[in-house]
XYZ file of N, CA, C and O in Angstrom:
388
model
N 65.509 -7.945 -16.451
C 65.557 -8.509 -15.130
C 65.788 -7.361 -14.162
O 66.669 -6.533 -14.375
N 64.984 -7.328 -13.133
C 65.192 -6.305 -12.117
C 66.485 -6.569 -11.372
O 66.842 -7.710 -11.104
N 67.174 -5.506 -11.057
C 68.370 -5.635 -10.235
C 67.942 -6.011 -8.829
O 66.920 -5.533 -8.341
N 68.710 -6.879 -8.151
C 68.296 -7.309 -6.815
C 68.353 -6.165 -5.796
O 69.179 -5.279 -5.900
N 67.445 -6.236 -4.832
C 67.418 -5.257 -3.751
C 66.366 -4.189 -3.979
O 66.135 -3.763 -5.110
N 65.694 -3.765 -2.900
C 64.607 -2.792 -3.026
C 65.047 -1.453 -3.612
O 64.326 -0.840 -4.393
N 66.246 -0.985 -3.261
C 66.703 0.304 -3.796
C 66.961 0.200 -5.298
O 66.708 1.135 -6.055
N 67.422 -0.962 -5.748
C 67.652 -1.160 -7.177
C 66.345 -1.309 -7.935
O 66.222 -0.847 -9.072
N 65.364 -1.970 -7.309
C 64.061 -2.112 -7.966
C 63.440 -0.742 -8.183
O 62.905 -0.458 -9.259
N 63.543 0.111 -7.189
C 63.005 1.470 -7.325
C 63.714 2.204 -8.465
O 63.083 2.864 -9.281
N 65.032 2.054 -8.538
C 65.807 2.683 -9.612
C 65.376 2.141 -10.976
O 65.181 2.893 -11.932
N 65.206 0.817 -11.080
C 64.815 0.204 -12.351
C 63.439 0.674 -12.797
O 63.198 0.876 -13.988
N 62.514 0.836 -11.850
C 61.138 1.200 -12.189
C 60.932 2.698 -12.381
O 59.969 3.114 -13.005
N 61.815 3.510 -11.854
C 61.616 4.960 -11.928
C 62.702 5.636 -12.756
O 62.467 6.077 -13.869
N 63.900 5.677 -12.231
C 64.986 6.409 -12.878
C 65.302 5.863 -14.275
O 65.385 6.619 -15.243
N 65.462 4.542 -14.380
C 65.796 3.962 -15.688
C 64.676 4.180 -16.691
O 64.933 4.457 -17.863
N 63.437 4.057 -16.239
C 62.301 4.262 -17.143
C 62.344 5.675 -17.722
O 62.182 5.868 -18.929
N 62.596 6.669 -16.880
C 62.674 8.057 -17.355
C 63.881 8.267 -18.262
O 63.789 8.924 -19.303
N 65.012 7.712 -17.876
C 66.238 7.852 -18.657
C 66.085 7.210 -20.029
O 66.422 7.804 -21.062
N 65.553 5.998 -20.067
C 65.366 5.297 -21.332
C 64.369 6.032 -22.220
O 64.523 6.076 -23.433
N 63.342 6.605 -21.627
C 62.369 7.366 -22.393
C 63.035 8.587 -23.025
O 62.834 8.881 -24.205
N 63.844 9.265 -22.258
C 64.531 10.468 -22.746
C 65.426 10.153 -23.942
O 65.546 10.941 -24.872
N 66.052 8.980 -23.925
C 66.992 8.637 -24.984
C 66.392 7.760 -26.087
O 67.117 7.201 -26.907
N 65.069 7.648 -26.115
C 64.392 7.039 -27.249
C 64.263 5.530 -27.249
O 63.921 4.948 -28.274
N 64.530 4.879 -26.112
C 64.329 3.428 -26.046
C 62.841 3.168 -26.288
O 61.981 3.813 -25.688
N 62.530 2.253 -27.179
C 61.133 2.047 -27.582
C 60.367 1.094 -26.672
O 59.139 1.202 -26.556
N 61.054 0.127 -26.083
C 60.407 -0.819 -25.164
C 61.310 -1.049 -23.970
O 62.540 -1.023 -24.097
N 60.682 -1.314 -22.842
C 61.415 -1.589 -21.611
C 60.691 -2.728 -20.906
O 59.489 -2.649 -20.688
N 61.411 -3.785 -20.620
C 60.828 -4.963 -19.974
C 61.399 -5.078 -18.574
O 62.602 -4.990 -18.375
N 60.542 -5.320 -17.618
C 60.956 -5.572 -16.237
C 60.494 -6.966 -15.850
O 59.298 -7.272 -15.929
N 61.426 -7.788 -15.439
C 61.109 -9.159 -15.045
C 61.541 -9.334 -13.599
O 62.709 -9.129 -13.270
N 60.579 -9.663 -12.747
C 60.860 -9.872 -11.330
C 60.615 -11.348 -11.014
O 59.476 -11.756 -10.805
N 61.684 -12.152 -10.993
C 61.497 -13.585 -10.759
C 61.008 -13.914 -9.356
O 60.334 -14.918 -9.168
N 61.306 -13.073 -8.379
C 60.847 -13.344 -7.013
C 59.332 -13.204 -6.893
O 58.675 -13.982 -6.214
N 58.782 -12.202 -7.544
C 57.323 -11.985 -7.514
C 56.614 -12.669 -8.674
O 55.390 -12.604 -8.774
N 57.410 -13.242 -9.571
C 56.865 -13.838 -10.794
C 55.994 -12.826 -11.534
O 54.847 -13.068 -11.867
N 56.619 -11.691 -11.790
C 55.920 -10.569 -12.408
C 56.723 -10.080 -13.615
O 57.943 -9.972 -13.556
N 56.018 -9.808 -14.707
C 56.627 -9.282 -15.917
C 55.850 -8.043 -16.322
O 54.624 -8.073 -16.408
N 56.565 -6.951 -16.544
C 55.944 -5.709 -17.009
C 56.657 -5.265 -18.276
O 57.885 -5.161 -18.303
N 55.877 -5.020 -19.324
C 56.395 -4.487 -20.578
C 55.919 -3.048 -20.685
O 54.750 -2.754 -20.413
N 56.802 -2.182 -21.116
C 56.437 -0.786 -21.349
C 56.837 -0.407 -22.765
O 57.872 -0.825 -23.269
N 55.998 0.425 -23.384
C 56.251 0.917 -24.736
C 56.286 2.438 -24.674
O 55.455 3.062 -24.016
N 57.251 3.007 -25.364
C 57.365 4.468 -25.393
C 56.309 5.020 -26.348
O 56.283 4.697 -27.533
N 55.436 5.853 -25.822
C 54.355 6.446 -26.616
C 54.886 7.647 -27.410
O 56.016 8.099 -27.205
N 54.062 8.177 -28.284
C 54.442 9.312 -29.123
C 54.861 10.525 -28.284
O 55.706 11.309 -28.700
N 54.284 10.651 -27.085
C 54.624 11.786 -26.223
C 55.914 11.553 -25.431
O 56.321 12.373 -24.621
N 56.579 10.388 -25.664
C 57.844 10.104 -25.020
C 57.733 9.425 -23.671
O 58.736 9.097 -23.052
N 56.517 9.192 -23.201
C 56.302 8.577 -21.887
C 55.991 7.099 -22.079
O 55.217 6.724 -22.963
N 56.597 6.267 -21.241
C 56.339 4.832 -21.324
C 54.950 4.504 -20.809
O 54.512 5.027 -19.782
N 54.267 3.650 -21.558
C 52.962 3.135 -21.157
C 53.049 1.623 -21.100
O 53.723 0.999 -21.930
N 52.364 1.054 -20.140
C 52.413 -0.392 -19.960
C 51.707 -1.102 -21.105
O 50.640 -0.695 -21.548
N 52.330 -2.167 -21.591
C 51.723 -3.025 -22.603
C 50.988 -4.132 -21.860
O 51.573 -4.826 -21.027
N 49.733 -4.306 -22.130
C 48.915 -5.303 -21.459
C 48.981 -6.643 -22.189
O 49.331 -6.716 -23.366
N 48.611 -7.687 -21.486
C 48.532 -9.016 -22.087
C 47.527 -9.034 -23.229
O 46.487 -8.387 -23.150
N 47.856 -9.783 -24.266
C 46.941 -10.017 -25.382
C 46.725 -11.517 -25.472
O 47.658 -12.258 -25.775
N 45.521 -11.970 -25.168
C 45.216 -13.407 -25.169
C 46.202 -14.191 -24.298
O 46.689 -15.254 -24.686
N 46.515 -13.629 -23.142
C 47.412 -14.304 -22.205
C 48.886 -14.194 -22.547
O 49.723 -14.835 -21.920
N 49.225 -13.387 -23.545
C 50.614 -13.244 -23.979
C 51.058 -11.792 -23.901
O 50.243 -10.882 -24.035
N 52.343 -11.610 -23.724
C 52.946 -10.301 -23.903
C 53.589 -10.307 -25.281
O 54.313 -11.237 -25.633
N 53.284 -9.287 -26.068
C 53.791 -9.211 -27.433
C 54.613 -7.944 -27.615
O 54.122 -6.848 -27.360
N 55.845 -8.118 -28.065
C 56.717 -6.987 -28.334
C 56.267 -6.305 -29.612
O 56.013 -6.968 -30.611
N 56.194 -4.998 -29.577
C 55.870 -4.250 -30.789
C 57.152 -3.873 -31.537
O 57.102 -3.514 -32.693
N 58.281 -3.973 -30.851
C 59.574 -3.685 -31.470
C 60.142 -4.945 -32.120
O 60.702 -4.899 -33.200
N 59.987 -6.076 -31.435
C 60.539 -7.343 -31.920
C 59.461 -8.236 -32.520
O 59.522 -9.449 -32.420
N 58.480 -7.636 -33.154
C 57.385 -8.386 -33.747
C 57.955 -9.442 -34.695
O 58.888 -9.149 -35.434
N 57.472 -10.655 -34.621
C 56.277 -11.188 -33.973
C 56.546 -11.846 -32.625
O 55.867 -12.793 -32.257
N 57.527 -11.382 -31.870
C 57.887 -12.017 -30.604
C 56.776 -11.841 -29.573
O 56.443 -10.722 -29.182
N 56.187 -12.958 -29.146
C 55.177 -13.004 -28.096
C 55.495 -14.183 -27.190
O 56.065 -15.173 -27.639
N 55.134 -14.057 -25.943
C 55.290 -15.198 -25.045
C 54.319 -15.090 -23.888
O 53.807 -14.020 -23.578
N 54.054 -16.234 -23.301
C 53.220 -16.306 -22.109
C 54.147 -16.179 -20.902
O 55.070 -16.982 -20.753
N 53.948 -15.175 -20.046
C 54.861 -14.942 -18.926
C 55.097 -16.149 -18.031
O 56.198 -16.332 -17.525
N 54.092 -17.007 -17.879
C 54.265 -18.148 -16.970
C 55.372 -19.100 -17.442
O 55.912 -19.856 -16.649
N 55.729 -19.018 -18.719
C 56.802 -19.880 -19.209
C 58.125 -19.567 -18.513
O 58.999 -20.413 -18.404
N 58.267 -18.341 -18.021
C 59.489 -17.956 -17.311
C 59.638 -18.681 -15.984
O 60.744 -18.821 -15.480
N 58.526 -19.101 -15.412
C 58.569 -19.714 -14.085
C 58.531 -21.238 -14.166
O 58.676 -21.911 -13.165
N 58.327 -21.793 -15.353
C 58.296 -23.242 -15.540
C 59.664 -23.741 -15.985
O 60.305 -23.131 -16.831
N 60.091 -24.852 -15.449
C 61.326 -25.505 -15.887
C 62.529 -24.563 -15.907
O 63.298 -24.546 -16.859
N 62.687 -23.766 -14.870
C 63.768 -22.780 -14.855
C 65.145 -23.426 -14.948
O 66.073 -22.810 -15.457
N 65.297 -24.642 -14.488
C 66.600 -25.313 -14.591
C 66.996 -25.477 -16.048
O 68.176 -25.435 -16.394
N 66.013 -25.641 -16.926
C 66.304 -25.831 -18.346
C 66.815 -24.554 -19.008
O 67.377 -24.608 -20.090
N 66.628 -23.401 -18.375
C 67.064 -22.157 -18.989
C 68.585 -22.051 -19.071
O 69.117 -21.183 -19.754
N 69.291 -22.944 -18.400
C 70.751 -23.001 -18.513
C 71.194 -23.792 -19.747
O 72.367 -23.805 -20.078
N 70.258 -24.439 -20.397
C 70.540 -25.267 -21.567
C 70.313 -24.438 -22.840
O 69.187 -24.109 -23.189
N 71.407 -24.089 -23.543
C 71.302 -23.232 -24.726
C 70.379 -23.799 -25.795
O 69.614 -23.060 -26.421
N 70.430 -25.102 -26.023
C 69.566 -25.714 -27.042
C 68.100 -25.574 -26.653
O 67.247 -25.314 -27.502
N 67.801 -25.749 -25.365
C 66.428 -25.596 -24.892
C 65.946 -24.161 -25.118
O 64.849 -23.938 -25.601
N 66.785 -23.189 -24.787
C 66.404 -21.778 -24.937
C 66.188 -21.443 -26.412
O 65.213 -20.777 -26.767
N 67.060 -21.925 -27.298
C 66.870 -21.690 -28.730
C 65.544 -22.260 -29.216
O 64.809 -21.624 -29.958
N 65.238 -23.481 -28.803
C 63.980 -24.119 -29.202
C 62.784 -23.346 -28.651
O 61.767 -23.190 -29.333
N 62.920 -22.844 -27.443
C 61.853 -22.062 -26.817
C 61.587 -20.781 -27.609
O 60.444 -20.450 -27.929
N 62.638 -20.079 -27.974
C 62.491 -18.840 -28.751
C 61.927 -19.160 -30.124
O 61.029 -18.464 -30.613
N 62.409 -20.207 -30.780
C 61.856 -20.602 -32.074
C 60.362 -20.868 -31.985
O 59.584 -20.448 -32.837
N 59.962 -21.568 -30.923
C 58.531 -21.876 -30.735
C 57.732 -20.605 -30.528
O 56.617 -20.458 -31.049
N 58.272 -19.638 -29.782
C 57.560 -18.376 -29.543
C 57.388 -17.611 -30.840
O 56.347 -17.004 -31.074
N 58.381 -17.639 -31.698
C 58.303 -16.894 -32.961
C 57.316 -17.532 -33.930
O 56.782 -16.847 -34.803
N 57.049 -18.823 -33.782
C 56.092 -19.501 -34.656
C 54.659 -19.269 -34.239
O 53.752 -19.460 -35.028
N 54.414 -18.907 -32.975
C 53.033 -18.718 -32.488
C 52.379 -17.532 -33.150
O 52.938 -16.596 -33.534
């Protein structure tokens, strides 16, 4: 989740990306609920993060395989995300796809 505020968004997209790359983080996800935007990055062999593109309308983690999801699910039924049972069922369903 992006930190709120333009200065924090810049930090999340630039400074943190470089810092995480330096320390070997393999994937970095940025979720912007205001813009309804999700960006996944994967650390390449050269140590630089590269964006992971949608595959058949889904974002798929290469670190948490077989975790895949359709980004639009984040913007649907957001009130239900406060319900732990709903979230568990949602994750279970994503892992079965």
